[in-house]
């Protein structure tokens, strides 16, 4: 890399792309210069927003190939829907193979893919392309998480022993686009959509700073899934009204609750436990990320809704519904939590800064497509466990071809 700045192109211009843009104000050494979406108006609106935020002179591209070929684009952030992930990656690789462009890196949103077979193809494609690659798990970069991990390991674990239990949860009242609710398109229900965060952040907290991810090893997974809310007749009607006729939770529900326990061991075969839970059936102020880590003489807790800033709105404040206070906001009155800089506090800012620095330095990020594949393998093992109602040793046979019943439209929620 000869120049000191990167030009970044976004593939996809939806909800998560907007978070990335907000976060980009805190990212140095890179400008957002391109946006591709099959919906040109969306791509243009996102490019205009990038210019408005002064994070780059972005323009909309008509195709992925055109964006790859543009001389100002050095790396891509893959932010399209899960069911387009492989196709998006294939288009990028085909463009590169035909001699277009000079990309150096690619960063991919969670989940890496819908199942293990697809995740493996993502890894194969990226390795064949020779690109540097990153897996975008924002929560691992959240300042509360990285600072908490640093202090916990330096001060407490160093004197009294490593942490042995991590509990992580992500919960909200349900996603914003129809495809998230459709098992086949998304790859599953809330387990695939959100447990990917909790699994990775819990593993991260239990891993000694600087140690490789293989320093702790998953042994077995036990999990459960359920549809607690959205397949109830009254709620499936509301869901269909809001999301369209393809989202029919009377016929093809997906889970809105999932929990899993993953047993790990450290290098000395000491047991470590990860407990994760996630739901689209949580009605609170908005998105709630929580984390607890326990060690022999210490514990750490974090809850994103325990924000330092709270706003009280009386019953006379009758504003329209929005997400201006907190992601997946459920109310516009009462005592509401507000995050001062949401994109930064969720980790998008530090995450993007990290991947930009890696790509500029020509360095392979440690959080990469292989990490995304391992997370997918753990999630698919969790689905296997839930379907078979038993604990499954990791890695189970048949993992490479396993597709959850939810993703096949064959899951019976009762
Ligand atoms: N890190 C996080 O916390 C987080 C949060 C939300 C979403 N995500 C992930 O980001 C991805 C996008 O989610 P979202 O919430 O932005 O979804 P969304 O439905 O809001 O937006 C999807 C975007 O993809 C575009 N798109 C549609 N077809 C496409 C195609 N063939 N190629 C490229 N783009 C296409 C759409 O036009 C839209 O702009 C998903 O994989 C999701 O899991 C991550």
Short mmCIF file of N, CA and C in Angstrom, two decimals, residues 57-120:
data_model
loop_
_atom_site.label_atom_id
_atom_site.label_comp_id
_atom_site.label_asym_id
_atom_site.label_seq_id
_atom_site.Cartn_x
_atom_site.Cartn_y
_atom_site.Cartn_z
N UNK A 57 -16.33 11.46 -0.02
CA UNK A 57 -17.07 11.93 -1.21
C UNK A 57 -17.66 10.72 -1.92
N UNK A 58 -18.59 10.05 -1.24
CA UNK A 58 -19.12 8.79 -1.77
C UNK A 58 -20.01 9.01 -2.98
N UNK A 59 -19.96 8.04 -3.91
CA UNK A 59 -20.93 8.05 -5.01
C UNK A 59 -21.57 6.67 -5.08
N UNK A 60 -22.77 6.65 -5.70
CA UNK A 60 -23.49 5.38 -5.84
C UNK A 60 -22.98 4.65 -7.08
N UNK A 61 -22.83 3.32 -6.96
CA UNK A 61 -22.43 2.49 -8.10
C UNK A 61 -23.60 1.62 -8.54
N UNK A 62 -23.61 1.32 -9.84
CA UNK A 62 -24.74 0.54 -10.39
C UNK A 62 -24.54 -0.96 -10.22
N UNK A 63 -23.30 -1.37 -10.02
CA UNK A 63 -23.05 -2.81 -9.82
C UNK A 63 -21.82 -2.97 -8.93
N UNK A 64 -21.71 -4.19 -8.37
CA UNK A 64 -20.54 -4.50 -7.54
C UNK A 64 -19.28 -4.46 -8.41
N UNK A 65 -19.40 -4.99 -9.64
CA UNK A 65 -18.25 -5.03 -10.56
C UNK A 65 -17.71 -3.62 -10.81
N UNK A 66 -18.65 -2.68 -11.02
CA UNK A 66 -18.25 -1.31 -11.29
C UNK A 66 -17.52 -0.71 -10.08
N UNK A 67 -18.01 -1.05 -8.88
CA UNK A 67 -17.38 -0.50 -7.67
C UNK A 67 -16.00 -1.12 -7.46
N UNK A 68 -15.89 -2.43 -7.70
CA UNK A 68 -14.58 -3.10 -7.56
C UNK A 68 -13.58 -2.46 -8.53
N UNK A 69 -14.06 -2.15 -9.74
CA UNK A 69 -13.16 -1.63 -10.78
C UNK A 69 -12.74 -0.17 -10.54
N UNK A 70 -13.49 0.55 -9.71
CA UNK A 70 -13.19 1.97 -9.53
C UNK A 70 -11.83 2.16 -8.87
N UNK A 71 -10.96 2.99 -9.45
CA UNK A 71 -9.59 3.11 -8.93
C UNK A 71 -9.53 3.65 -7.50
N UNK A 72 -10.56 4.40 -7.09
CA UNK A 72 -10.50 4.98 -5.74
C UNK A 72 -10.90 3.99 -4.65
N UNK A 73 -11.44 2.83 -5.03
CA UNK A 73 -11.92 1.86 -4.01
C UNK A 73 -10.82 0.84 -3.69
N UNK A 74 -10.41 0.79 -2.41
CA UNK A 74 -9.35 -0.13 -1.98
C UNK A 74 -9.89 -1.32 -1.19
N UNK A 75 -11.03 -1.13 -0.54
CA UNK A 75 -11.56 -2.25 0.24
C UNK A 75 -13.08 -2.13 0.34
N UNK A 76 -13.71 -3.24 0.69
CA UNK A 76 -15.17 -3.28 0.72
C UNK A 76 -15.66 -3.71 2.10
N UNK A 77 -16.80 -3.16 2.48
CA UNK A 77 -17.52 -3.57 3.69
C UNK A 77 -18.79 -4.27 3.20
N UNK A 78 -18.89 -5.57 3.46
CA UNK A 78 -20.05 -6.35 2.98
C UNK A 78 -21.21 -6.21 3.95
N UNK A 79 -22.22 -5.45 3.55
CA UNK A 79 -23.34 -5.13 4.45
C UNK A 79 -24.69 -5.48 3.81
N UNK A 80 -24.70 -6.44 2.90
CA UNK A 80 -25.96 -6.86 2.27
C UNK A 80 -26.67 -7.88 3.15
N UNK A 81 -27.87 -8.28 2.73
CA UNK A 81 -28.61 -9.29 3.52
C UNK A 81 -27.95 -10.67 3.44
N UNK A 82 -28.21 -11.51 4.45
CA UNK A 82 -27.53 -12.81 4.56
C UNK A 82 -27.68 -13.67 3.31
N UNK A 83 -28.88 -13.63 2.70
CA UNK A 83 -29.12 -14.52 1.55
C UNK A 83 -28.41 -14.06 0.29
N UNK A 84 -27.81 -12.87 0.32
CA UNK A 84 -27.05 -12.38 -0.83
C UNK A 84 -25.54 -12.44 -0.59
N UNK A 85 -25.17 -12.89 0.60
CA UNK A 85 -23.75 -12.81 1.01
C UNK A 85 -22.83 -13.53 0.03
N UNK A 86 -23.14 -14.80 -0.22
CA UNK A 86 -22.26 -15.60 -1.09
C UNK A 86 -22.23 -15.02 -2.50
N UNK A 87 -23.41 -14.63 -2.98
CA UNK A 87 -23.51 -14.06 -4.32
C UNK A 87 -22.70 -12.77 -4.42
N UNK A 88 -22.80 -11.92 -3.38
CA UNK A 88 -22.01 -10.69 -3.34
C UNK A 88 -20.51 -11.01 -3.39
N UNK A 89 -20.11 -12.01 -2.60
CA UNK A 89 -18.68 -12.39 -2.53
C UNK A 89 -18.22 -12.94 -3.87
N UNK A 90 -19.09 -13.76 -4.48
CA UNK A 90 -18.77 -14.35 -5.78
C UNK A 90 -18.58 -13.24 -6.83
N UNK A 91 -19.48 -12.24 -6.80
CA UNK A 91 -19.38 -11.14 -7.78
C UNK A 91 -18.06 -10.38 -7.60
N UNK A 92 -17.68 -10.17 -6.35
CA UNK A 92 -16.41 -9.46 -6.08
C UNK A 92 -15.24 -10.28 -6.63
N UNK A 93 -15.26 -11.58 -6.34
CA UNK A 93 -14.15 -12.45 -6.77
C UNK A 93 -14.11 -12.56 -8.29
N UNK A 94 -15.27 -12.64 -8.93
CA UNK A 94 -15.31 -12.72 -10.40
C UNK A 94 -14.73 -11.45 -11.01
N UNK A 95 -15.11 -10.30 -10.42
CA UNK A 95 -14.59 -9.03 -10.95
C UNK A 95 -13.07 -8.99 -10.81
N UNK A 96 -12.57 -9.42 -9.64
CA UNK A 96 -11.12 -9.41 -9.43
C UNK A 96 -10.43 -10.37 -10.40
N UNK A 97 -11.05 -11.56 -10.57
CA UNK A 97 -10.44 -12.57 -11.46
C UNK A 97 -10.39 -12.09 -12.91
N UNK A 98 -11.33 -11.22 -13.27
CA UNK A 98 -11.31 -10.72 -14.66
C UNK A 98 -10.36 -9.53 -14.81
N UNK A 99 -9.58 -9.28 -13.77
CA UNK A 99 -8.53 -8.26 -13.86
C UNK A 99 -8.99 -6.87 -13.45
N UNK A 100 -10.23 -6.79 -12.92
CA UNK A 100 -10.73 -5.46 -12.52
C UNK A 100 -10.25 -5.11 -11.11
N UNK A 101 -9.98 -3.83 -10.92
CA UNK A 101 -9.77 -3.31 -9.57
C UNK A 101 -8.44 -3.69 -8.95
N UNK A 102 -8.25 -3.15 -7.75
CA UNK A 102 -6.99 -3.38 -7.02
C UNK A 102 -7.31 -3.42 -5.52
N UNK A 103 -8.33 -4.20 -5.21
CA UNK A 103 -8.73 -4.28 -3.79
C UNK A 103 -7.62 -4.88 -2.96
N UNK A 104 -7.58 -4.45 -1.68
CA UNK A 104 -6.63 -5.11 -0.78
C UNK A 104 -7.34 -5.85 0.36
N UNK A 105 -8.58 -5.45 0.66
CA UNK A 105 -9.23 -6.11 1.80
C UNK A 105 -10.73 -6.08 1.71
N UNK A 106 -11.34 -6.97 2.51
CA UNK A 106 -12.79 -7.03 2.57
C UNK A 106 -13.19 -7.33 4.02
N UNK A 107 -14.22 -6.63 4.47
CA UNK A 107 -14.73 -6.89 5.83
C UNK A 107 -16.20 -7.28 5.69
N UNK A 108 -16.59 -8.34 6.40
CA UNK A 108 -17.94 -8.88 6.21
C UNK A 108 -18.74 -8.81 7.51
N UNK A 109 -19.96 -8.32 7.37
CA UNK A 109 -20.88 -8.26 8.52
C UNK A 109 -21.18 -9.66 9.07
N UNK A 110 -21.62 -9.70 10.28
CA UNK A 110 -22.12 -10.94 10.88
C UNK A 110 -23.49 -11.25 10.30
N UNK A 111 -23.95 -12.46 10.23
CA UNK A 111 -23.13 -13.68 10.32
C UNK A 111 -22.38 -13.84 9.00
N UNK A 112 -21.26 -14.57 9.05
CA UNK A 112 -20.47 -14.72 7.81
C UNK A 112 -21.33 -15.33 6.71
N UNK A 113 -22.24 -16.23 7.10
CA UNK A 113 -23.11 -16.87 6.11
C UNK A 113 -24.27 -17.53 6.84
N UNK A 114 -25.15 -18.19 6.08
CA UNK A 114 -26.36 -18.77 6.71
C UNK A 114 -26.12 -20.12 7.34
N UNK A 115 -25.08 -20.82 6.95
CA UNK A 115 -24.80 -22.15 7.52
C UNK A 115 -23.33 -22.49 7.26
N UNK A 116 -22.90 -23.65 7.74
CA UNK A 116 -21.47 -23.97 7.67
C UNK A 116 -20.99 -24.10 6.22
N UNK A 117 -21.80 -24.75 5.39
CA UNK A 117 -21.35 -24.95 3.99
C UNK A 117 -21.11 -23.59 3.32
N UNK A 118 -22.02 -22.67 3.53
CA UNK A 118 -21.85 -21.34 2.91
C UNK A 118 -20.67 -20.59 3.53
N UNK A 119 -20.52 -20.72 4.85
CA UNK A 119 -19.41 -20.03 5.52
C UNK A 119 -18.07 -20.56 5.00
N UNK A 120 -18.02 -21.88 4.79
CA UNK A 120 -16.79 -22.48 4.24
C UNK A 120 -16.50 -21.94 2.84
#
